[in-house]
């Protein structure tokens, strides 16, 4: 929520002449008509020698000028706040914006017109008309915004228009505060299937290990209220002069790396239904699903970028960080765009150290060289699943080309569980299909994957 205030009808005492010129520029059509009629009547009265007509002309010309001066000198103090709920939405979902106006001056306001600036992707600019607001009074209005395109969109600044009672002058004041709406990719619920073993964990994605082996090598910690007294380490207690306990076994989370290919040359077309947007949405769905399954995850792109980039080797540090990690990665995917690179070598270098656990890749068009490079990434992980998009068929709506089938076959021969993604495919169906393929080809020690 943001809050701002318009101090008064002018922008500062030092800018009084500039504010008066701006007020004269705010004359409405009615005000300009009255002023022109008054000048014309005064000129005719001078030519014809009609004193009564001169008085009428002066009245017509003076009225809009008096309105300008009164509106310019009126000390309106109006506070405004904007509340955006929620601040992060999926593409195609709505967010609600609530505006609150409060008159904090000792004078009632006249007619107020509000206009909030929003990007055209979110819809038309909302406009509201507020009747007279009493001193200390407040008014609340709301509107909704929606975008089918992901991204970060600014809301604001809010504009306030002041009118005099006769409609002769209209002044516009702008607040400086604004909010940001983050539209993240659509996510698809994926079916839970039995996990396969990875390099960093097995079974349900967790394994337990002592920090150090051997009683002499244990690093104790200070006693905390509620600790089991059976874990008291008496030798360390005698050494440090305070009660010390053995450190608990620490859970080690299984790891998952999601690789997103963003190369511009790997995708054709644009828009919400393009192959690239499907890949971004698929990566977001996989990340959310694996976090829900208890994995420590990270997002890697072809540019070598790793998110969250914290903890050991860029993975999330603990289960408590899952919500924050998910938000950070979704914010990254909300603004991810095509890269100008032509190779996946940077991503390959980042994965060179191993320890990624399960590797899930969403890649676009692969030539022979990039397919071979992708195939070699499999050697550094316990399991790897690839979704290969043929962006050309997404434009024509045809069947997957033979070249893509060859790339999929090449990846499978290298140990990948690879699938070609046809146009408008459902990731949940492909996810289930990949689990079946993996179950058929995996060793007896693995049961499936998730």
Tab-separated table of C-alpha atoms in Angstrom:
chain	number	residue	atom	x	y	z
A	1	UNK	CA	0.000	0.000	0.000
A	2	UNK	CA	1.267	3.461	-0.861
A	3	UNK	CA	0.270	6.803	0.607
A	4	UNK	CA	0.798	10.315	-0.691
A	5	UNK	CA	-0.647	13.780	-0.228
A	6	UNK	CA	-1.267	16.906	-2.256
A	7	UNK	CA	-0.236	19.785	0.059
A	8	UNK	CA	-2.427	22.456	-1.489
A	9	UNK	CA	-3.737	23.895	-4.729
A	10	UNK	CA	-0.255	25.062	-5.700
A	11	UNK	CA	3.102	23.278	-5.821
A	12	UNK	CA	4.983	25.667	-3.535
A	13	UNK	CA	5.187	29.295	-2.608
A	14	UNK	CA	8.339	29.766	-4.649
A	15	UNK	CA	6.429	28.676	-7.764
A	16	UNK	CA	3.431	30.939	-7.227
A	17	UNK	CA	3.585	32.679	-10.622
A	18	UNK	CA	4.110	29.391	-12.404
A	19	UNK	CA	1.153	27.928	-10.505
A	20	UNK	CA	-1.026	30.880	-11.500
A	21	UNK	CA	-0.112	30.426	-15.161
A	22	UNK	CA	-0.988	26.757	-14.843
A	23	UNK	CA	-4.324	27.708	-13.290
A	24	UNK	CA	-5.072	30.057	-16.208
A	25	UNK	CA	-4.201	27.195	-18.528
A	26	UNK	CA	-6.805	25.104	-16.703
A	27	UNK	CA	-9.709	27.235	-17.919
A	28	UNK	CA	-12.440	24.984	-19.272
A	29	UNK	CA	-14.350	25.599	-22.492
A	30	UNK	CA	-17.038	27.329	-20.482
A	31	UNK	CA	-14.500	29.556	-18.746
A	32	UNK	CA	-12.813	30.496	-22.022
A	33	UNK	CA	-16.187	31.220	-23.593
A	34	UNK	CA	-17.163	33.522	-20.745
A	35	UNK	CA	-13.817	35.309	-20.960
A	36	UNK	CA	-14.078	35.737	-24.728
A	37	UNK	CA	-17.684	36.930	-24.472
A	38	UNK	CA	-16.754	39.443	-21.794
A	39	UNK	CA	-13.885	40.868	-23.828
A	40	UNK	CA	-16.074	41.074	-26.925
A	41	UNK	CA	-18.875	42.779	-24.970
A	42	UNK	CA	-16.442	45.284	-23.458
A	43	UNK	CA	-15.002	46.085	-26.895
A	44	UNK	CA	-18.489	46.620	-28.359
A	45	UNK	CA	-19.476	48.790	-25.398
A	46	UNK	CA	-16.424	50.969	-25.959
A	47	UNK	CA	-17.195	51.341	-29.655
A	48	UNK	CA	-20.913	51.962	-29.158
A	49	UNK	CA	-20.586	53.967	-25.963
A	50	UNK	CA	-22.924	51.689	-24.007
A	51	UNK	CA	-22.076	51.766	-20.283
A	52	UNK	CA	-24.536	48.980	-19.405
A	53	UNK	CA	-23.009	46.670	-21.994
A	54	UNK	CA	-19.568	47.462	-20.558
A	55	UNK	CA	-20.684	46.368	-17.096
A	56	UNK	CA	-22.038	43.102	-18.528
A	57	UNK	CA	-18.769	42.506	-20.385
A	58	UNK	CA	-16.702	43.113	-17.277
A	59	UNK	CA	-18.872	40.676	-15.309
A	60	UNK	CA	-18.506	37.982	-17.956
A	61	UNK	CA	-14.738	38.452	-18.174
A	62	UNK	CA	-14.156	38.733	-14.438
A	63	UNK	CA	-16.118	35.634	-13.356
A	64	UNK	CA	-13.737	32.985	-14.826
A	65	UNK	CA	-10.719	34.947	-13.580
A	66	UNK	CA	-12.148	35.044	-10.049
A	67	UNK	CA	-12.759	31.273	-10.262
A	68	UNK	CA	-9.146	30.749	-11.332
A	69	UNK	CA	-7.822	32.867	-8.457
A	70	UNK	CA	-10.058	31.207	-5.839
A	71	UNK	CA	-9.201	27.696	-7.014
A	72	UNK	CA	-5.516	28.575	-7.156
A	73	UNK	CA	-5.509	29.971	-3.621
A	74	UNK	CA	-7.675	27.268	-2.043
A	75	UNK	CA	-5.587	25.205	0.398
A	76	UNK	CA	-6.841	21.715	-0.262
A	77	UNK	CA	-4.881	19.091	1.607
A	78	UNK	CA	-5.866	15.666	0.338
A	79	UNK	CA	-4.203	12.391	1.290
A	80	UNK	CA	-4.444	9.347	-0.926
A	81	UNK	CA	-3.565	5.700	-0.436
A	82	UNK	CA	-3.626	2.732	-2.797
A	83	UNK	CA	-3.939	-0.899	-1.748
A	84	UNK	CA	-3.160	-3.630	-4.281
A	85	UNK	CA	-4.498	-7.113	-3.488
A	86	UNK	CA	-2.672	-9.300	-4.265
A	87	UNK	CA	0.593	-7.793	-5.482
A	88	UNK	CA	1.548	-10.964	-7.362
A	89	UNK	CA	-0.991	-12.722	-9.612
A	90	UNK	CA	-0.861	-15.333	-12.337
A	91	UNK	CA	-1.423	-14.289	-15.924
A	92	UNK	CA	-5.142	-14.191	-16.650
A	93	UNK	CA	-6.091	-13.549	-13.009
A	94	UNK	CA	-7.457	-10.339	-11.556
A	95	UNK	CA	-6.080	-8.060	-8.856
A	96	UNK	CA	-8.115	-5.500	-6.933
A	97	UNK	CA	-6.945	-1.932	-6.466
A	98	UNK	CA	-8.532	0.106	-3.687
A	99	UNK	CA	-8.126	3.883	-3.586
A	100	UNK	CA	-8.809	5.951	-0.483
A	101	UNK	CA	-9.066	9.731	-0.524
A	102	UNK	CA	-9.070	11.729	2.710
A	103	UNK	CA	-9.605	15.469	3.100
A	104	UNK	CA	-7.178	16.488	5.849
A	105	UNK	CA	-7.771	20.221	5.489
A	106	UNK	CA	-10.278	22.380	7.380
A	107	UNK	CA	-12.218	23.238	4.236
A	108	UNK	CA	-14.611	21.017	2.295
A	109	UNK	CA	-13.587	20.185	-1.233
A	110	UNK	CA	-15.518	20.762	-4.387
A	111	UNK	CA	-16.101	18.151	-7.058
A	112	UNK	CA	-13.101	15.823	-7.331
A	113	UNK	CA	-12.255	13.669	-10.320
A	114	UNK	CA	-9.737	10.832	-9.876
A	115	UNK	CA	-7.774	9.077	-12.586
A	116	UNK	CA	-5.216	6.354	-11.936
A	117	UNK	CA	-2.572	5.644	-14.563
A	118	UNK	CA	-2.362	1.972	-15.543
A	119	UNK	CA	-0.589	0.371	-18.531
A	120	UNK	CA	-2.867	-0.398	-21.445
A	121	UNK	CA	-2.183	-4.144	-20.965
A	122	UNK	CA	-4.130	-3.978	-17.702
A	123	UNK	CA	-7.189	-2.310	-19.192
A	124	UNK	CA	-8.580	1.223	-19.546
A	125	UNK	CA	-7.611	3.961	-17.139
A	126	UNK	CA	-10.107	4.039	-14.251
A	127	UNK	CA	-11.845	7.355	-13.635
A	128	UNK	CA	-14.010	8.304	-10.664
A	129	UNK	CA	-16.047	11.375	-9.713
A	130	UNK	CA	-16.339	12.220	-6.019
A	131	UNK	CA	-18.866	14.645	-4.643
A	132	UNK	CA	-18.024	17.253	-2.059
A	133	UNK	CA	-15.784	15.772	0.657
A	134	UNK	CA	-16.281	17.341	4.055
A	135	UNK	CA	-13.376	18.372	6.251
A	136	UNK	CA	-11.813	15.220	7.690
A	137	UNK	CA	-13.990	13.044	5.472
A	138	UNK	CA	-12.843	10.132	3.339
A	139	UNK	CA	-14.026	8.293	0.254
A	140	UNK	CA	-13.069	4.850	-1.065
A	141	UNK	CA	-13.308	3.525	-4.607
A	142	UNK	CA	-11.909	0.395	-6.231
A	143	UNK	CA	-11.267	-1.150	-9.612
A	144	UNK	CA	-9.824	-4.372	-11.009
A	145	UNK	CA	-6.890	-5.015	-13.329
A	146	UNK	CA	-6.071	-8.097	-15.371
A	147	UNK	CA	-3.321	-9.075	-17.787
A	148	UNK	CA	-2.815	-12.094	-20.011
A	149	UNK	CA	0.851	-11.147	-20.349
A	150	UNK	CA	3.362	-11.714	-17.584
A	151	UNK	CA	5.570	-8.851	-16.427
A	152	UNK	CA	5.879	-6.066	-13.880
A	153	UNK	CA	3.428	-3.221	-14.382
A	154	UNK	CA	3.437	0.133	-12.526
A	155	UNK	CA	0.151	1.475	-11.165
A	156	UNK	CA	0.102	5.229	-10.768
A	157	UNK	CA	0.639	8.001	-10.221
A	158	UNK	CA	-2.856	9.008	-9.213
A	159	UNK	CA	-4.173	12.233	-10.709
A	160	UNK	CA	-6.633	14.508	-8.939
A	161	UNK	CA	-8.701	17.091	-10.810
A	162	UNK	CA	-10.201	20.063	-8.954
A	163	UNK	CA	-13.166	22.054	-10.288
A	164	UNK	CA	-14.746	25.294	-9.172
A	165	UNK	CA	-18.512	25.313	-8.502
A	166	UNK	CA	-19.232	27.106	-11.824
A	167	UNK	CA	-17.123	24.750	-13.941
A	168	UNK	CA	-14.958	27.612	-15.196
A	169	UNK	CA	-11.570	26.127	-14.241
A	170	UNK	CA	-10.108	22.671	-13.819
A	171	UNK	CA	-6.744	21.988	-12.192
A	172	UNK	CA	-4.849	18.688	-12.206
A	173	UNK	CA	-2.572	17.565	-9.413
A	174	UNK	CA	-0.537	14.352	-9.432
A	175	UNK	CA	0.575	12.180	-6.550
A	176	UNK	CA	4.068	10.754	-6.785
A	177	UNK	CA	3.553	7.316	-5.222
A	178	UNK	CA	2.891	4.222	-7.284
A	179	UNK	CA	2.610	0.445	-6.830
A	180	UNK	CA	3.880	-2.437	-8.937
A	181	UNK	CA	1.765	-5.382	-10.011
A	182	UNK	CA	3.762	-8.527	-10.777
A	183	UNK	CA	2.071	-10.887	-13.221
A	184	UNK	CA	3.761	-14.281	-13.015
A	185	UNK	CA	3.413	-17.152	-15.508
A	186	UNK	CA	0.465	-19.488	-15.300
A	187	UNK	CA	1.181	-22.654	-13.352
A	188	UNK	CA	-0.384	-26.038	-13.884
A	189	UNK	CA	-0.990	-28.571	-11.127
A	190	UNK	CA	1.143	-31.626	-11.833
A	191	UNK	CA	0.207	-35.167	-10.807
A	192	UNK	CA	2.156	-36.644	-7.898
A	193	UNK	CA	4.098	-39.698	-8.999
A	194	UNK	CA	6.567	-41.892	-7.176
A	195	UNK	CA	10.006	-40.368	-6.853
A	196	UNK	CA	13.133	-41.794	-8.397
A	197	UNK	CA	16.533	-41.764	-6.757
A	198	UNK	CA	18.850	-38.846	-7.403
A	199	UNK	CA	22.408	-38.055	-6.651
A	200	UNK	CA	21.555	-36.116	-3.495
A	201	UNK	CA	18.755	-38.159	-1.984
A	202	UNK	CA	16.331	-41.053	-2.409
A	203	UNK	CA	12.835	-42.068	-1.487
A	204	UNK	CA	10.744	-39.170	-0.307
A	205	UNK	CA	13.391	-36.628	-1.113
A	206	UNK	CA	15.029	-36.528	2.292
A	207	UNK	CA	17.921	-38.329	3.871
A	208	UNK	CA	19.374	-37.853	7.291
A	209	UNK	CA	23.057	-37.747	8.192
A	210	UNK	CA	25.117	-36.736	11.195
A	211	UNK	CA	27.166	-33.613	10.824
A	212	UNK	CA	30.416	-35.389	11.662
A	213	UNK	CA	31.146	-39.038	12.350
A	214	UNK	CA	32.651	-40.385	15.541
A	215	UNK	CA	32.048	-39.370	19.149
A	216	UNK	CA	35.327	-37.443	19.350
A	217	UNK	CA	34.504	-35.410	16.248
A	218	UNK	CA	31.055	-34.198	17.342
A	219	UNK	CA	30.718	-30.405	17.487
A	220	UNK	CA	28.273	-29.711	20.341
A	221	UNK	CA	26.118	-26.693	20.920
A	222	UNK	CA	24.831	-24.939	24.029
A	223	UNK	CA	21.886	-26.488	25.854
A	224	UNK	CA	18.476	-25.040	24.997
A	225	UNK	CA	15.292	-25.298	27.007
A	226	UNK	CA	13.481	-28.459	25.990
A	227	UNK	CA	16.545	-30.411	24.820
A	228	UNK	CA	16.653	-34.076	25.765
A	229	UNK	CA	19.079	-34.528	28.660
A	230	UNK	CA	20.142	-37.852	27.151
A	231	UNK	CA	21.945	-35.866	24.451
A	232	UNK	CA	24.142	-33.974	26.933
A	233	UNK	CA	27.793	-34.193	25.917
A	234	UNK	CA	29.543	-34.359	29.278
A	235	UNK	CA	33.090	-34.013	27.970
A	236	UNK	CA	32.264	-30.699	26.265
A	237	UNK	CA	30.259	-29.608	29.297
A	238	UNK	CA	33.327	-30.039	31.468
A	239	UNK	CA	35.514	-28.243	28.941
A	240	UNK	CA	33.320	-25.172	28.416
A	241	UNK	CA	31.847	-24.920	31.889
A	242	UNK	CA	28.239	-24.924	30.652
A	243	UNK	CA	25.767	-27.572	29.650
A	244	UNK	CA	26.423	-28.726	26.067
A	245	UNK	CA	24.400	-31.163	23.924
A	246	UNK	CA	25.170	-33.125	20.787
A	247	UNK	CA	24.008	-31.469	17.593
A	248	UNK	CA	20.868	-33.021	16.146
A	249	UNK	CA	20.853	-34.899	12.905
A	250	UNK	CA	20.184	-32.495	10.052
A	251	UNK	CA	17.841	-33.348	7.198
A	252	UNK	CA	19.400	-33.077	3.775
A	253	UNK	CA	16.910	-32.098	1.098
A	254	UNK	CA	16.975	-33.681	-2.298
A	255	UNK	CA	17.841	-31.240	-5.058
A	256	UNK	CA	16.230	-30.322	-8.326
A	257	UNK	CA	17.482	-27.974	-11.039
A	258	UNK	CA	15.083	-26.565	-13.618
A	259	UNK	CA	16.813	-25.435	-16.812
A	260	UNK	CA	15.005	-22.905	-19.018
A	261	UNK	CA	16.240	-22.248	-22.537
A	262	UNK	CA	15.560	-18.587	-23.414
A	263	UNK	CA	17.601	-18.256	-26.629
A	264	UNK	CA	15.804	-16.104	-29.169
A	265	UNK	CA	16.913	-18.318	-32.060
A	266	UNK	CA	15.326	-21.331	-30.350
A	267	UNK	CA	11.760	-20.013	-30.518
A	268	UNK	CA	9.446	-18.634	-33.154
A	269	UNK	CA	6.343	-16.549	-32.611
A	270	UNK	CA	5.236	-14.460	-29.656
A	271	UNK	CA	2.218	-13.898	-27.464
A	272	UNK	CA	0.537	-15.832	-24.643
A	273	UNK	CA	0.131	-18.971	-26.784
A	274	UNK	CA	3.674	-19.099	-28.150
A	275	UNK	CA	6.146	-21.902	-27.537
A	276	UNK	CA	8.371	-19.663	-25.429
A	277	UNK	CA	5.533	-18.729	-23.084
A	278	UNK	CA	4.668	-22.423	-22.748
A	279	UNK	CA	8.267	-23.144	-21.752
A	280	UNK	CA	8.245	-20.347	-19.148
A	281	UNK	CA	4.924	-21.560	-17.748
A	282	UNK	CA	6.209	-25.128	-17.708
A	283	UNK	CA	9.325	-24.127	-15.779
A	284	UNK	CA	7.181	-22.264	-13.244
A	285	UNK	CA	4.888	-25.277	-12.815
A	286	UNK	CA	7.830	-27.631	-12.309
A	287	UNK	CA	9.447	-25.324	-9.750
A	288	UNK	CA	6.279	-24.980	-7.701
A	289	UNK	CA	5.608	-28.718	-7.856
A	290	UNK	CA	9.089	-29.700	-6.741
A	291	UNK	CA	9.026	-27.195	-3.880
A	292	UNK	CA	5.749	-28.671	-2.722
A	293	UNK	CA	7.385	-32.105	-2.815
A	294	UNK	CA	10.080	-30.921	-0.411
A	295	UNK	CA	12.954	-30.436	-2.825
A	296	UNK	CA	15.610	-27.746	-2.662
A	297	UNK	CA	15.303	-26.193	-6.099
A	298	UNK	CA	17.002	-23.656	-8.292
A	299	UNK	CA	16.265	-22.090	-11.665
A	300	UNK	CA	19.018	-21.975	-14.287
A	301	UNK	CA	18.844	-20.270	-17.692
A	302	UNK	CA	21.021	-20.551	-20.781
A	303	UNK	CA	22.723	-17.280	-19.800
A	304	UNK	CA	24.231	-18.940	-16.728
A	305	UNK	CA	21.899	-17.178	-14.299
A	306	UNK	CA	20.995	-19.159	-11.176
A	307	UNK	CA	18.072	-18.310	-8.886
A	308	UNK	CA	17.871	-18.083	-5.898
A	309	UNK	CA	21.672	-18.043	-5.855
A	310	UNK	CA	21.763	-18.521	-2.077
A	311	UNK	CA	22.813	-21.375	0.114
A	312	UNK	CA	24.972	-24.236	-1.080
A	313	UNK	CA	25.626	-24.055	-4.806
A	314	UNK	CA	22.669	-21.767	-5.379
A	315	UNK	CA	19.920	-23.944	-3.887
A	316	UNK	CA	17.424	-22.829	-1.271
A	317	UNK	CA	18.851	-23.175	2.202
A	318	UNK	CA	16.000	-24.726	4.194
A	319	UNK	CA	12.407	-25.828	4.004
A	320	UNK	CA	11.343	-22.597	5.719
A	321	UNK	CA	12.698	-20.663	2.741
A	322	UNK	CA	10.402	-22.419	0.256
A	323	UNK	CA	7.774	-19.675	0.096
A	324	UNK	CA	10.372	-16.925	-0.250
A	325	UNK	CA	12.297	-18.966	-2.820
A	326	UNK	CA	9.151	-19.626	-4.832
A	327	UNK	CA	8.312	-15.922	-4.848
A	328	UNK	CA	11.817	-14.972	-5.968
A	329	UNK	CA	11.841	-17.474	-8.818
A	330	UNK	CA	8.342	-16.537	-9.936
A	331	UNK	CA	9.352	-12.873	-9.955
A	332	UNK	CA	12.309	-13.833	-12.146
A	333	UNK	CA	10.095	-15.764	-14.547
A	334	UNK	CA	7.648	-12.855	-14.657
A	335	UNK	CA	10.214	-10.693	-16.465
A	336	UNK	CA	12.409	-13.283	-18.195
A	337	UNK	CA	12.875	-12.527	-21.876
A	338	UNK	CA	14.714	-13.919	-24.856
A	339	UNK	CA	18.496	-13.965	-24.664
A	340	UNK	CA	20.649	-13.119	-27.647
A	341	UNK	CA	23.019	-16.037	-27.094
A	342	UNK	CA	23.096	-18.987	-29.428
A	343	UNK	CA	24.502	-21.679	-27.156
A	344	UNK	CA	23.685	-23.528	-23.944
A	345	UNK	CA	27.361	-23.613	-22.977
A	346	UNK	CA	27.009	-21.236	-20.013
A	347	UNK	CA	24.304	-23.389	-18.486
A	348	UNK	CA	26.473	-26.459	-19.128
A	349	UNK	CA	29.397	-24.812	-17.337
A	350	UNK	CA	27.184	-23.981	-14.367
A	351	UNK	CA	26.082	-27.602	-14.114
A	352	UNK	CA	29.610	-28.920	-14.528
A	353	UNK	CA	30.193	-29.361	-10.817
A	354	UNK	CA	27.428	-31.934	-10.453
A	355	UNK	CA	25.229	-32.301	-7.370
A	356	UNK	CA	22.165	-30.917	-9.155
A	357	UNK	CA	20.055	-33.935	-8.263
A	358	UNK	CA	17.098	-34.160	-10.605
A	359	UNK	CA	17.471	-32.031	-13.755
A	360	UNK	CA	14.351	-30.856	-15.610
A	361	UNK	CA	14.946	-28.944	-18.847
A	362	UNK	CA	12.618	-26.931	-21.059
A	363	UNK	CA	14.428	-26.306	-24.338
A	364	UNK	CA	13.501	-24.868	-27.719
A	365	UNK	CA	14.823	-25.752	-31.146
A	366	UNK	CA	18.133	-27.616	-30.927
A	367	UNK	CA	20.638	-27.971	-33.708
A	368	UNK	CA	23.016	-30.924	-33.765
A	369	UNK	CA	25.678	-29.150	-31.723
A	370	UNK	CA	23.300	-27.920	-29.013
A	371	UNK	CA	21.597	-31.300	-28.824
A	372	UNK	CA	24.976	-32.973	-28.208
A	373	UNK	CA	25.811	-30.367	-25.547
A	374	UNK	CA	22.466	-30.943	-23.840
A	375	UNK	CA	22.974	-34.706	-23.988
A	376	UNK	CA	26.277	-34.369	-22.116
A	377	UNK	CA	24.588	-32.515	-19.240
A	378	UNK	CA	22.911	-35.800	-18.307
A	379	UNK	CA	26.223	-37.350	-17.287
A	380	UNK	CA	26.479	-35.001	-14.308
A	381	UNK	CA	23.122	-35.792	-12.750
A	382	UNK	CA	21.327	-38.787	-11.350
A	383	UNK	CA	18.266	-38.275	-13.522
A	384	UNK	CA	17.257	-35.836	-16.240
A	385	UNK	CA	13.971	-35.036	-17.991
A	386	UNK	CA	13.738	-32.822	-21.082
A	387	UNK	CA	10.733	-31.217	-22.760
A	388	UNK	CA	11.759	-30.291	-26.302
A	389	UNK	CA	9.614	-27.732	-28.116
A	390	UNK	CA	9.365	-27.490	-31.882
A	391	UNK	CA	8.387	-23.836	-32.134
A	392	UNK	CA	7.768	-24.113	-35.872
A	393	UNK	CA	4.855	-26.484	-35.354
A	394	UNK	CA	3.418	-24.085	-32.765
A	395	UNK	CA	2.974	-21.551	-35.557
A	396	UNK	CA	1.439	-23.958	-38.059
A	397	UNK	CA	-0.351	-26.304	-35.657
A	398	UNK	CA	1.067	-29.323	-37.454
A	399	UNK	CA	2.700	-32.495	-36.209
A	400	UNK	CA	6.109	-32.578	-34.555
A	401	UNK	CA	8.811	-32.535	-37.205
A	402	UNK	CA	11.224	-35.362	-37.822
A	403	UNK	CA	14.182	-33.205	-36.812
A	404	UNK	CA	12.730	-32.768	-33.333
A	405	UNK	CA	12.085	-36.501	-33.066
A	406	UNK	CA	15.727	-37.085	-33.926
A	407	UNK	CA	16.818	-34.701	-31.161
A	408	UNK	CA	14.560	-36.462	-28.683
A	409	UNK	CA	16.007	-39.808	-29.717
A	410	UNK	CA	19.528	-38.433	-29.290
A	411	UNK	CA	18.751	-37.260	-25.765
A	412	UNK	CA	17.176	-40.576	-24.820
A	413	UNK	CA	20.245	-42.445	-26.008
A	414	UNK	CA	22.271	-40.271	-23.616
A	415	UNK	CA	20.051	-41.285	-20.699
A	416	UNK	CA	17.526	-38.431	-20.724
A	417	UNK	CA	13.816	-38.958	-20.355
A	418	UNK	CA	12.975	-36.729	-23.319
A	419	UNK	CA	9.629	-35.825	-24.854
A	420	UNK	CA	8.652	-33.678	-27.812
A	421	UNK	CA	6.049	-31.052	-26.928
A	422	UNK	CA	3.272	-30.710	-29.529
A	423	UNK	CA	1.325	-27.444	-29.888
A	424	UNK	CA	-0.969	-26.531	-26.955
A	425	UNK	CA	0.055	-29.638	-25.010
A	426	UNK	CA	-0.827	-30.011	-21.323
A	427	UNK	CA	2.224	-30.262	-19.114
A	428	UNK	CA	0.362	-32.531	-16.678
A	429	UNK	CA	-0.176	-35.106	-19.439
A	430	UNK	CA	3.473	-34.934	-20.508
A	431	UNK	CA	4.552	-35.153	-16.855
A	432	UNK	CA	2.588	-38.391	-16.441
A	433	UNK	CA	3.898	-39.696	-19.749
A	434	UNK	CA	7.482	-38.973	-18.749
A	435	UNK	CA	6.936	-40.843	-15.485
A	436	UNK	CA	5.791	-43.878	-17.437
A	437	UNK	CA	8.793	-43.731	-19.757
A	438	UNK	CA	11.120	-43.363	-16.795
A	439	UNK	CA	9.505	-46.292	-14.991
A	440	UNK	CA	10.118	-48.513	-18.012
A	441	UNK	CA	13.739	-47.539	-18.547
A	442	UNK	CA	14.956	-46.896	-14.980
A	443	UNK	CA	16.987	-49.399	-13.017
A	444	UNK	CA	15.237	-51.615	-10.496
A	445	UNK	CA	16.405	-49.371	-7.668
A	446	UNK	CA	14.250	-46.516	-8.977
A	447	UNK	CA	10.497	-46.566	-8.973
A	448	UNK	CA	9.420	-43.402	-10.800
A	449	UNK	CA	10.002	-39.689	-10.701
A	450	UNK	CA	8.316	-36.475	-9.689
